[in-house]
Short mmCIF file of C-alpha atoms in Angstrom, two decimals:
data_model
loop_
_atom_site.label_atom_id
_atom_site.label_comp_id
_atom_site.label_asym_id
_atom_site.label_seq_id
_atom_site.Cartn_x
_atom_site.Cartn_y
_atom_site.Cartn_z
CA MET A 190 215.87 137.97 34.30
CA SER A 191 217.69 141.29 34.77
CA THR A 192 214.46 143.17 35.00
CA THR A 193 213.89 142.85 38.90
CA LEU A 194 210.81 144.40 39.99
CA GLU A 195 210.74 146.51 43.03
CA PRO A 196 207.88 146.56 45.57
CA LEU A 197 204.89 148.34 44.26
CA GLU A 198 205.06 150.77 47.11
CA SER A 199 208.48 152.08 46.08
CA LEU A 200 207.37 152.50 42.52
CA ALA A 201 203.99 153.66 43.07
CA PRO A 202 202.84 157.31 42.05
CA THR A 203 203.21 159.93 44.78
CA LEU A 204 202.35 163.70 45.16
CA SER A 205 204.96 166.22 45.02
CA VAL A 206 205.50 169.16 47.31
CA ARG A 207 204.25 171.45 44.68
CA GLN A 208 201.15 169.31 44.24
CA VAL A 209 200.45 169.23 47.89
CA LEU A 210 200.69 173.05 48.14
CA MET A 211 198.10 173.32 45.39
CA LEU A 212 195.50 171.49 47.28
CA GLU A 213 192.31 173.44 48.23
CA ARG A 214 192.54 172.87 51.86
CA VAL A 215 196.21 174.00 51.90
CA LEU A 216 195.59 177.13 49.85
CA ALA A 217 193.11 178.15 52.53
CA GLY A 218 196.12 178.39 55.05
CA GLU A 219 197.87 180.84 52.58
CA PRO A 220 201.13 178.86 52.06
CA GLU A 221 204.27 180.66 51.16
CA VAL A 222 207.50 178.96 50.22
CA VAL A 223 210.36 180.67 52.00
CA ALA A 224 213.17 178.34 51.17
CA GLY A 225 214.14 175.50 48.86
CA ALA A 226 211.81 176.78 46.05
CA SER A 227 213.92 174.86 43.61
CA GLN A 228 213.08 171.58 45.27
CA LEU A 229 209.20 171.68 45.17
CA ASP A 230 209.10 168.53 42.72
CA ARG A 231 210.27 166.27 45.49
CA ALA A 232 208.00 163.35 46.09
CA VAL A 233 205.93 163.29 49.29
CA ARG A 234 205.50 159.80 50.47
CA TRP A 235 203.77 160.54 53.76
CA VAL A 236 202.65 163.47 55.95
CA HIS A 237 203.82 163.53 59.64
CA VAL A 238 202.89 165.97 62.37
CA ALA A 239 205.68 166.35 64.86
CA GLU A 240 206.62 169.03 67.50
CA ALA A 241 209.49 167.08 68.86
CA ALA A 242 212.98 168.72 68.41
CA ASP A 243 214.60 165.49 67.35
CA VAL A 244 211.76 164.31 64.84
CA GLY A 245 214.51 163.43 62.28
CA VAL A 246 215.27 160.11 64.15
CA MET A 247 211.64 159.10 63.49
CA LEU A 248 211.54 159.69 59.76
CA SER A 249 212.45 157.21 56.94
CA GLY A 250 212.53 159.76 54.11
CA GLY A 251 209.94 161.41 51.74
CA GLU A 252 207.93 162.82 54.67
CA MET A 253 206.35 166.32 54.78
CA VAL A 254 206.63 167.32 58.26
CA LEU A 255 204.07 169.75 59.79
CA THR A 256 204.91 171.74 63.03
CA THR A 257 204.06 174.83 64.87
CA GLY A 258 207.59 174.98 66.25
CA VAL A 259 206.46 175.49 69.75
CA LEU A 260 209.40 173.65 71.17
CA LEU A 261 211.84 175.49 69.06
CA ALA A 262 210.89 179.07 69.86
CA GLY A 263 213.73 181.22 71.29
CA ASP A 264 216.46 178.73 70.56
CA ASP A 265 218.46 179.40 67.55
CA ASP A 266 220.66 176.36 67.86
CA LYS A 267 217.54 174.05 68.17
CA GLN A 268 216.04 175.64 65.09
CA ALA A 269 219.17 175.17 62.98
CA GLU A 270 219.57 171.54 64.21
CA TYR A 271 215.96 170.87 63.63
CA ILE A 272 216.28 171.67 59.88
CA ARG A 273 219.48 169.78 59.66
CA SER A 274 218.06 166.70 61.13
CA LEU A 275 215.33 166.70 58.69
CA HIS A 276 217.73 167.17 55.82
CA ARG A 277 219.69 164.18 57.11
CA ALA A 278 216.46 162.12 57.26
CA GLU A 279 215.72 163.11 53.61
CA ALA A 280 212.46 164.69 54.52
CA ALA A 281 210.48 166.03 51.63
CA ALA A 282 209.62 169.28 53.15
CA VAL A 283 208.84 171.08 56.40
CA VAL A 284 205.58 173.15 56.95
CA LEU A 285 205.46 175.66 59.82
CA GLY A 286 202.20 177.10 61.09
CA LEU A 287 202.79 180.63 62.05
CA GLY A 288 201.08 181.60 65.23
CA ARG A 289 202.24 182.04 68.96
CA ALA A 290 205.59 180.39 68.63
CA PHE A 291 206.54 182.06 65.42
CA PRO A 292 204.36 185.05 64.26
CA ALA A 293 206.83 185.39 61.25
CA PRO A 294 209.16 183.10 59.34
CA PRO A 295 212.22 182.52 61.51
CA ASP A 296 215.35 183.55 59.72
CA VAL A 297 217.50 180.88 61.21
CA MET A 298 215.27 178.09 60.04
CA ARG A 299 214.99 179.75 56.76
CA ARG A 300 218.59 180.15 56.11
CA ALA A 301 219.33 176.67 57.29
CA ALA A 302 216.71 175.21 54.99
CA GLU A 303 217.97 177.18 52.04
CA ARG A 304 221.59 175.97 52.66
CA CYS A 305 220.32 172.37 52.88
CA GLY A 306 217.99 172.61 49.84
CA LEU A 307 215.04 171.61 51.97
CA PRO A 308 211.69 173.09 50.96
CA MET A 309 210.36 175.11 53.87
CA VAL A 310 206.61 176.35 53.78
CA VAL A 311 205.05 178.74 56.29
CA LEU A 312 201.15 178.90 56.55
CA HIS A 313 199.97 182.51 57.33
CA ARG A 314 196.43 181.49 58.44
CA PRO A 315 195.61 178.99 61.28
CA PHE A 316 195.20 175.61 59.74
CA PRO A 317 194.06 172.21 61.25
CA PHE A 318 196.86 169.90 60.40
CA ALA A 319 194.53 166.89 60.82
CA GLU A 320 192.67 168.15 57.66
CA LEU A 321 195.85 168.27 55.72
CA THR A 322 197.06 164.96 56.77
CA GLU A 323 193.81 163.37 56.10
CA GLU A 324 193.52 164.92 52.55
CA VAL A 325 197.15 163.87 51.65
CA GLN A 326 196.96 160.45 53.18
CA ALA A 327 193.63 159.65 51.27
CA ARG A 328 195.08 160.71 47.93
CA LEU A 329 198.27 158.83 48.50
CA VAL A 330 196.33 155.69 49.40
CA ARG A 331 194.11 156.09 46.25
CA ARG A 332 197.18 156.69 44.04
CA LYS A 333 198.87 153.59 45.34
CA PHE A 334 195.80 151.46 44.80
CA ALA A 335 195.38 152.82 41.23
CA ALA A 336 199.17 151.89 40.63
CA VAL A 337 198.51 148.35 41.94
CA SER A 338 195.44 148.03 39.66
CA MET A 339 197.22 149.47 36.73
CA SER A 340 200.31 147.17 37.27
CA GLU A 341 198.02 144.04 37.50
CA ALA A 342 195.92 145.15 34.51
CA VAL A 343 199.11 145.47 32.43
CA ARG A 344 200.64 142.22 33.64
CA THR A 345 197.37 140.37 33.09
CA ALA A 346 197.00 141.67 29.37
CA LEU A 347 200.57 140.98 28.46
CA THR A 348 200.61 137.55 30.08
CA GLY A 349 197.49 136.77 28.22
CA LEU A 350 199.14 137.69 25.04
CA ILE A 351 202.30 135.63 25.81
CA THR A 352 200.03 132.66 26.63
CA ALA A 353 198.27 133.08 23.34
CA GLY A 354 201.40 133.12 21.30
CA ALA A 355 201.05 136.80 20.16
CA PRO A 356 203.94 138.25 18.14
CA LEU A 357 206.25 140.91 19.37
CA GLN A 358 204.29 143.49 17.49
CA ARG A 359 200.90 142.75 19.24
CA MET A 360 202.77 142.92 22.55
CA LEU A 361 204.21 146.39 21.88
CA ASP A 362 200.91 147.71 20.57
CA GLU A 363 199.34 146.80 23.75
CA ILE A 364 202.12 148.49 25.74
CA ALA A 365 201.54 151.47 23.68
CA HIS A 366 197.83 151.35 24.31
CA HIS A 367 198.29 151.43 28.13
CA SER A 368 201.05 154.03 28.02
CA GLY A 369 199.32 156.28 25.57
CA CYS A 370 202.67 157.01 23.75
CA PRO A 371 204.91 155.32 21.16
CA VAL A 372 207.24 152.58 22.44
CA VAL A 373 210.62 151.66 20.98
CA VAL A 374 212.68 148.49 21.52
CA THR A 375 216.28 149.01 20.83
CA ASN A 376 219.54 147.04 21.22
CA LEU A 377 222.47 148.23 23.30
CA ALA A 378 223.58 150.43 20.27
CA HIS A 379 220.32 152.14 20.27
CA ARG A 380 219.38 150.55 16.92
CA VAL A 381 215.59 150.28 16.63
CA LEU A 382 214.53 146.54 16.65
CA ALA A 383 210.74 147.12 16.96
CA THR A 384 208.17 149.88 17.72
CA GLY A 385 204.53 150.02 18.94
CA GLY A 386 201.83 152.77 18.76
CA GLU A 387 200.14 154.88 16.29
CA ARG A 388 202.21 155.02 13.07
CA SER A 389 202.29 158.74 12.74
CA ALA A 390 203.43 159.09 16.25
CA VAL A 391 206.08 156.44 15.94
CA ASP A 392 207.29 157.92 12.70
CA ASP A 393 207.66 161.37 14.44
CA VAL A 394 209.81 159.74 17.10
CA LEU A 395 212.02 157.62 14.48
CA ARG A 396 212.47 160.82 12.36
CA ASP A 397 214.60 162.36 15.28
CA TRP A 398 215.83 159.13 16.49
CA GLU A 399 219.60 159.81 16.35
CA ARG A 400 219.23 162.83 18.83
CA ILE A 401 216.72 160.86 21.00
CA ALA A 402 219.16 157.87 21.05
CA ARG A 403 221.97 160.04 22.25
CA GLN A 404 219.96 161.47 24.93
CA ALA A 405 218.59 158.12 25.97
CA GLY A 406 221.85 157.34 27.69
CA GLY A 407 221.29 160.20 30.05
CA SER A 408 218.75 160.91 32.80
CA GLU A 409 215.19 160.42 32.15
CA GLY A 410 212.95 163.57 31.47
CA ASP A 411 210.13 165.03 29.51
CA GLY A 412 208.33 161.75 29.48
CA TRP A 413 211.26 159.49 28.03
CA ILE A 414 211.22 156.53 30.29
CA ARG A 415 213.17 153.45 29.88
CA ALA A 416 213.65 149.95 31.30
CA GLU A 417 216.53 147.57 30.57
CA LEU A 418 215.84 144.16 28.79
CA GLY A 419 218.12 141.16 29.41
CA GLY A 420 218.39 137.72 30.83
CA ARG A 421 220.83 135.54 32.81
CA GLY A 422 222.79 138.56 34.11
CA GLU A 423 223.33 139.93 30.48
CA ARG A 424 221.69 143.14 29.08
CA TRP A 425 220.66 143.01 25.46
CA GLY A 426 218.37 145.85 24.91
CA GLN A 427 215.85 148.44 26.40
CA ILE A 428 212.25 149.55 25.96
CA MET A 429 211.52 153.12 26.00
CA LEU A 430 208.24 154.90 26.42
CA CYS A 431 208.60 158.06 24.30
CA GLY A 432 206.82 161.08 25.39
CA TYR A 433 204.88 159.54 28.28
CA ARG A 434 202.56 162.28 29.61
CA GLY A 435 201.57 160.76 33.01
CA ASP A 436 203.34 160.69 36.41
CA THR A 437 206.99 159.63 35.92
CA ALA A 438 206.69 156.99 38.73
CA THR A 439 203.73 155.51 36.90
CA GLY A 440 205.68 155.58 33.67
CA ARG A 441 208.59 153.72 35.38
CA LEU A 442 206.21 151.13 36.82
CA LEU A 443 204.68 150.66 33.25
CA ALA A 444 208.04 150.30 31.69
CA ASP A 445 209.16 147.80 34.22
CA ARG A 446 206.00 145.62 33.68
CA ALA A 447 206.50 145.85 29.82
CA ALA A 448 210.21 144.95 30.27
CA GLU A 449 209.26 141.96 32.45
CA ALA A 450 206.75 140.74 29.70
CA LEU A 451 209.12 141.29 26.73
CA VAL A 452 212.02 139.31 28.56
CA LEU A 453 209.60 136.35 29.22
CA HIS A 454 208.21 136.63 25.48
CA ARG A 455 211.77 136.48 24.11
CA MET A 456 212.84 133.73 26.50
CA LEU A 457 209.85 131.64 25.32
CA GLY A 458 210.56 132.28 21.70
CA GLY A 459 207.26 134.03 20.90
CA THR A 460 205.76 132.50 17.62
CA SER A 461 208.79 132.83 15.50
CA ALA A 462 212.35 131.36 15.50
CA HIS A 463 213.56 134.79 14.17
CA THR A 464 215.27 137.20 16.55
CA TRP A 465 213.92 140.56 17.03
CA GLU A 466 216.64 142.07 14.81
CA GLU A 467 215.73 139.78 12.08
CA GLN A 468 211.87 140.55 12.49
CA SER A 469 212.72 144.22 12.26
CA ALA A 470 214.76 143.85 9.01
CA GLN A 471 212.01 141.61 7.62
CA SER A 472 209.25 144.06 8.33
CA LEU A 473 211.19 146.92 6.70
CA LEU A 474 212.26 145.00 3.46
CA THR A 475 208.86 143.43 3.14
CA ASP A 476 207.18 146.73 3.11
CA LEU A 477 209.76 148.04 0.65
CA VAL A 478 209.14 145.07 -1.75
CA SER A 479 205.28 145.32 -1.37
CA GLY A 480 205.35 149.22 -2.07
CA VAL A 481 202.17 149.26 0.22
CA VAL A 482 203.80 151.95 2.47
CA PRO A 483 205.43 154.86 0.59
CA ALA A 484 209.22 154.89 0.49
CA ARG A 485 209.37 158.23 2.28
CA GLN A 486 207.42 156.89 5.38
CA LEU A 487 209.91 154.01 5.54
CA LEU A 488 213.01 156.30 5.71
CA PRO A 489 212.91 156.95 9.48
CA ARG A 490 212.57 153.28 10.20
CA ALA A 491 215.50 152.42 7.98
CA ARG A 492 217.64 155.10 9.52
CA ALA A 493 216.73 154.04 13.16
CA ALA A 494 217.53 150.45 12.11
CA GLY A 495 221.21 151.73 11.55
CA LEU A 496 221.20 151.69 7.73
CA PRO A 497 223.02 154.67 6.36
CA VAL A 498 220.60 156.62 4.10
CA ASN A 499 222.23 160.04 3.54
CA ARG A 500 224.10 160.57 0.12
CA ARG A 501 224.11 156.68 -0.53
CA THR A 502 223.85 154.26 -3.39
CA PHE A 503 221.29 151.57 -2.67
CA VAL A 504 221.87 148.07 -4.37
CA PRO A 505 218.60 145.91 -4.11
CA LEU A 506 219.42 142.18 -4.04
CA VAL A 507 217.33 139.08 -3.81
CA VAL A 508 219.13 135.73 -3.17
CA ARG A 509 217.54 132.43 -3.94
CA ASP A 510 218.03 129.63 -1.41
CA GLY A 511 220.27 131.66 0.76
CA ASP A 512 220.77 131.49 4.54
CA PRO A 513 219.97 134.93 6.10
CA ALA A 514 222.49 134.26 8.76
CA GLU A 515 225.29 133.42 6.20
CA LEU A 516 224.33 136.47 4.06
CA ASP A 517 224.55 138.74 7.15
CA ARG A 518 227.79 137.22 7.99
CA VAL A 519 229.30 137.86 4.47
CA LEU A 520 228.04 141.45 4.71
CA ARG A 521 229.91 141.97 7.98
CA LEU A 522 233.04 140.02 6.52
CA LEU A 523 233.22 142.43 3.52
CA GLY A 524 232.30 145.53 5.65
CA LEU A 525 229.17 146.29 3.55
CA PRO A 526 226.46 148.17 5.38
CA GLY A 527 223.10 146.60 4.62
CA ILE A 528 220.23 144.79 5.94
CA VAL A 529 219.07 141.18 5.25
CA ALA A 530 215.64 139.69 5.68
CA GLU A 531 214.07 136.42 4.45
CA LEU A 532 210.94 136.75 2.27
CA ALA A 533 208.55 134.19 1.08
CA ASP A 534 209.21 131.18 -1.26
CA GLY A 535 212.85 130.74 -0.19
CA ALA A 536 214.03 134.17 -1.22
CA THR A 537 216.16 136.53 0.94
CA ALA A 538 216.26 140.14 0.49
CA VAL A 539 219.36 142.29 0.78
CA LEU A 540 219.74 146.09 0.60
CA LEU A 541 223.14 147.31 0.30
CA SER A 542 223.95 150.90 1.32
CA LEU A 543 227.26 152.04 -0.33
CA ALA A 544 229.03 155.36 -0.36
CA ARG A 545 228.64 157.31 -3.56
CA ASP A 546 232.26 156.77 -4.41
CA GLN A 547 232.15 152.91 -4.13
CA ASP A 548 231.78 150.67 -7.22
CA ALA A 549 228.51 149.02 -6.68
CA THR A 550 229.08 146.54 -9.42
CA VAL A 551 232.45 145.32 -8.06
CA LEU A 552 231.21 145.09 -4.58
CA THR A 553 227.96 143.28 -5.56
CA ALA A 554 230.19 140.66 -7.49
CA ASN A 555 232.44 140.37 -4.57
CA PHE A 556 229.41 139.71 -2.24
CA ALA A 557 227.98 137.07 -4.76
CA ALA A 558 231.47 135.43 -5.00
CA ARG A 559 231.43 134.71 -1.24
CA LEU A 560 228.17 132.74 -1.57
CA SER A 561 227.97 128.98 -2.36
CA ARG A 562 225.27 127.32 -4.44
CA THR A 563 222.99 130.48 -4.60
CA VAL A 564 221.72 132.80 -7.27
CA VAL A 565 221.93 136.51 -6.58
CA ALA A 566 219.49 138.52 -8.41
CA ALA A 567 220.33 142.38 -8.68
CA ALA A 568 218.50 145.53 -9.55
CA ASP A 569 220.42 148.48 -11.01
CA PRO A 570 221.78 150.74 -8.19
CA ARG A 571 219.58 153.46 -7.02
CA THR A 572 220.68 156.87 -5.63
CA ALA A 573 217.36 157.99 -4.52
CA TRP A 574 215.71 156.33 -1.57
CA ASP A 575 212.14 156.72 -3.18
CA ASP A 576 213.43 154.55 -6.03
CA VAL A 577 214.42 151.64 -3.75
CA PRO A 578 210.94 149.89 -3.70
CA ALA A 579 210.99 149.72 -7.44
CA GLY A 580 214.46 148.27 -7.36
CA MET A 581 213.51 145.70 -4.79
CA ARG A 582 210.61 144.53 -6.87
CA GLU A 583 212.93 144.45 -9.91
CA ALA A 584 215.33 142.11 -8.13
CA ARG A 585 212.54 139.95 -6.78
CA HIS A 586 211.16 139.65 -10.35
CA VAL A 587 214.70 138.54 -11.65
CA ALA A 588 214.99 136.03 -8.78
CA ASP A 589 211.52 134.52 -9.64
CA ALA A 590 212.43 134.34 -13.32
CA VAL A 591 215.66 132.55 -12.37
CA ALA A 592 213.50 130.09 -10.29
CA SER A 593 211.94 128.95 -13.53
CA GLY A 594 215.15 127.22 -14.62
CA VAL A 595 217.50 129.73 -16.51
CA LEU A 596 220.65 127.93 -17.55
CA ASP A 597 224.31 129.24 -17.68
CA LEU A 598 223.72 132.17 -15.36
CA PRO A 599 226.45 134.87 -14.32
CA PRO A 600 227.18 135.20 -10.57
CA VAL A 601 225.07 138.19 -10.40
CA VAL A 602 221.79 138.04 -12.57
CA ARG A 603 220.15 141.10 -13.66
CA LEU A 604 216.99 141.92 -15.74
CA LYS A 605 218.77 141.76 -18.97
CA ASP A 606 219.94 138.20 -18.30
CA VAL A 607 216.37 136.67 -17.97
CA HIS A 608 215.03 137.82 -21.42
CA LEU A 609 211.86 136.44 -22.56
CA ARG A 610 211.51 134.30 -19.40
CA GLY A 611 211.38 137.50 -17.29
CA LEU A 612 208.53 138.90 -19.48
CA ILE A 613 206.47 135.67 -19.27
CA ARG A 614 206.95 135.73 -15.66
CA LEU A 615 205.28 139.05 -15.37
CA LEU A 616 202.45 137.94 -17.55
CA ARG A 617 201.85 134.56 -15.84
CA ASP A 618 198.56 135.54 -14.30
CA ASP A 619 197.07 136.95 -17.36
CA PRO A 620 194.11 134.65 -18.38
CA HIS A 621 195.04 134.81 -22.08
CA VAL A 622 198.53 133.67 -21.43
CA GLN A 623 197.17 130.84 -19.17
CA SER A 624 194.70 129.79 -21.91
CA PHE A 625 197.41 129.91 -24.51
CA ALA A 626 199.75 127.67 -22.47
CA GLU A 627 197.10 124.93 -21.80
CA ARG A 628 196.16 125.07 -25.43
CA GLU A 629 199.79 124.66 -26.82
CA LEU A 630 200.77 122.05 -24.28
CA ASP A 631 197.59 120.10 -23.95
CA GLY A 632 198.88 116.84 -25.34
CA LEU A 633 201.68 116.69 -22.72
CA LEU A 634 199.95 117.86 -19.53
CA CYS A 635 198.66 114.58 -18.24
CA GLY A 636 199.74 111.01 -17.98
CA ALA A 637 202.99 109.92 -19.55
CA GLY A 638 203.33 113.28 -21.11
CA GLU A 639 205.01 114.59 -17.95
CA ASP A 640 208.33 112.75 -18.84
CA LEU A 641 208.04 114.03 -22.41
CA LEU A 642 207.54 117.49 -21.12
CA ALA A 643 210.79 117.35 -19.11
CA VAL A 644 212.59 116.41 -22.31
CA LEU A 645 210.92 119.27 -24.19
CA ARG A 646 211.88 121.71 -21.50
CA THR A 647 215.52 120.66 -21.71
CA TYR A 648 215.59 120.69 -25.57
CA LEU A 649 214.22 124.22 -25.81
CA ALA A 650 216.38 125.50 -23.08
CA THR A 651 219.51 124.17 -24.72
CA GLY A 652 218.62 125.85 -28.13
CA ARG A 653 217.30 122.67 -29.58
CA ASN A 654 220.68 120.99 -29.18
CA LYS A 655 219.95 117.19 -29.45
CA SER A 656 223.37 116.02 -28.19
CA ARG A 657 223.30 118.07 -25.02
CA THR A 658 219.69 117.14 -24.46
CA ALA A 659 220.54 113.36 -24.97
CA GLN A 660 223.54 113.83 -22.60
CA LEU A 661 221.46 115.63 -19.73
CA HIS A 662 218.80 112.96 -20.03
CA HIS A 663 221.18 110.11 -20.02
CA VAL A 664 219.62 108.55 -23.18
CA SER A 665 221.02 107.66 -26.47
CA ARG A 666 220.51 109.94 -29.70
CA PRO A 667 218.06 107.39 -31.30
CA ALA A 668 216.14 107.19 -28.00
CA LEU A 669 215.90 110.98 -27.92
CA TYR A 670 214.71 111.16 -31.54
CA ARG A 671 211.93 108.73 -30.66
CA ARG A 672 210.85 110.98 -27.81
CA LEU A 673 210.95 114.20 -29.90
CA GLU A 674 208.81 112.52 -32.46
CA ALA A 675 206.31 111.51 -29.76
CA ILE A 676 206.36 115.17 -28.59
CA GLN A 677 205.63 116.51 -32.09
CA GLY A 678 202.89 114.03 -32.57
CA ARG A 679 201.20 114.65 -29.39
CA LEU A 680 201.40 118.58 -29.90
CA GLY A 681 200.90 118.55 -33.60
CA VAL A 682 203.79 120.81 -34.39
CA ASP A 683 207.07 120.65 -36.07
CA LEU A 684 209.92 121.59 -33.79
CA ASP A 685 212.35 122.19 -36.50
CA ASP A 686 210.15 125.13 -37.65
CA PHE A 687 211.35 128.19 -35.65
CA GLU A 688 208.01 129.87 -35.25
CA GLN A 689 206.29 126.72 -34.08
CA ALA A 690 209.13 125.91 -31.67
CA ALA A 691 209.07 129.46 -30.37
CA SER A 692 205.29 129.25 -29.74
CA VAL A 693 205.81 126.03 -27.72
CA HIS A 694 208.67 127.52 -25.87
CA ILE A 695 206.79 130.50 -24.83
CA ALA A 696 203.77 128.19 -23.82
CA LEU A 697 206.26 126.18 -21.63
CA LEU A 698 207.70 129.27 -20.03
CA ALA A 699 204.17 130.26 -19.06
CA HIS A 700 203.29 126.97 -17.81
CA ASP A 701 206.40 126.83 -15.67
CA ALA A 702 205.89 130.38 -14.33
CA GLN A 703 202.38 129.42 -13.27
CA GLN A 704 203.37 126.21 -11.61
CA SER A 705 206.14 128.01 -9.51
#
């Protein structure tokens, strides 16, 4: 895994210099910042009381050094070198208690600290350093313990979900619960693959995602905390906590624990063979087809997924028996922006996003021509995003009607190509239609009638062409005549009568629609 976890001590929350100076015990000493005021957000890892002039050699970085300066009084060189040694040791700050050694802030130390950018604080009232060290050390220990507890709680929760085979969405919602803010998973191009957290908060983030994504490459700030995702030495994405309100170090710890779990989840394959990119597209297109989520609410998700949405023409397609990977490859080959996702019942949805000056009909035909042994059902192009869900449902309806056995189809099938079959498909769940189909076909729906039903289906689909029907069923014309007579006898109809034949045909279409 590329997400290497550092020791908890280095990632645990700390106190800043500013936070230490706001402690009640410290305020009692009337602290005054005399240098390095811009560096008060430095982290304080420890508090160290030292009077030695060469204290810098005893430090490891991040310490707040407390001193009375008794060994520095009267020697400007020692005072300057003292500050420089603290700077070299990367001390967090120096606190000087005013008294007999220094009744006022020493200019030499103040100027040296300002040059080094080292926060220098003087205490105007006598103050027991032991009380300050006790207070700060206790707080740091409690914070580190809390960080360890939080880290283990997050790891335990996420590991439990992985063990239970939870999907990616459940993992991200758990991470969002612990972080108290939306979380976003992206690829290396900052395209959103998945999100977690409260839907309205996530939508607010995605609405401005282009700006956020550009800033994501820079330094962290304002609660935007990220951790890299990858495996076997190769990065493939990142997870971002969006607007985390806690301590930055805590946020980094949480992001790293989340990244660790997501890498493991992906390595184990989760509960689906689909990649996260495919899951993201599937979620978006499924919501578009279902119409449960208003189109306007899905717009930020589409934009964040990399689909162009401004001043575009959208072409909703549904492909029968198509391989999503092949469809995506063809889109890339033709340079057509779009997203692909597998739906239920062997159908795959494709949403093309074309420039307004492109010919949607020609490009759709080119796309269909590149596919082999598939049926491409298309809705009329939409120029308004709000109309896309209706277009997706229209394309799905056409694809469902085609699945019922329409013959001699064009490369791209539209609503006008499915005629009566499309209408019957829409009405298939109506109890009256179901009863009608059962009544009209009663004599063929059991026993040997199944073979005769197949002959009837072909005969009506070919426009009652006996020669074509005999050819398709590999029987002689006399044999076909005998079967047609048997069909008419069982159903009590005359198939040469247009109205009776039409009634049987409608019943058969309804029966097939219900079966599929």
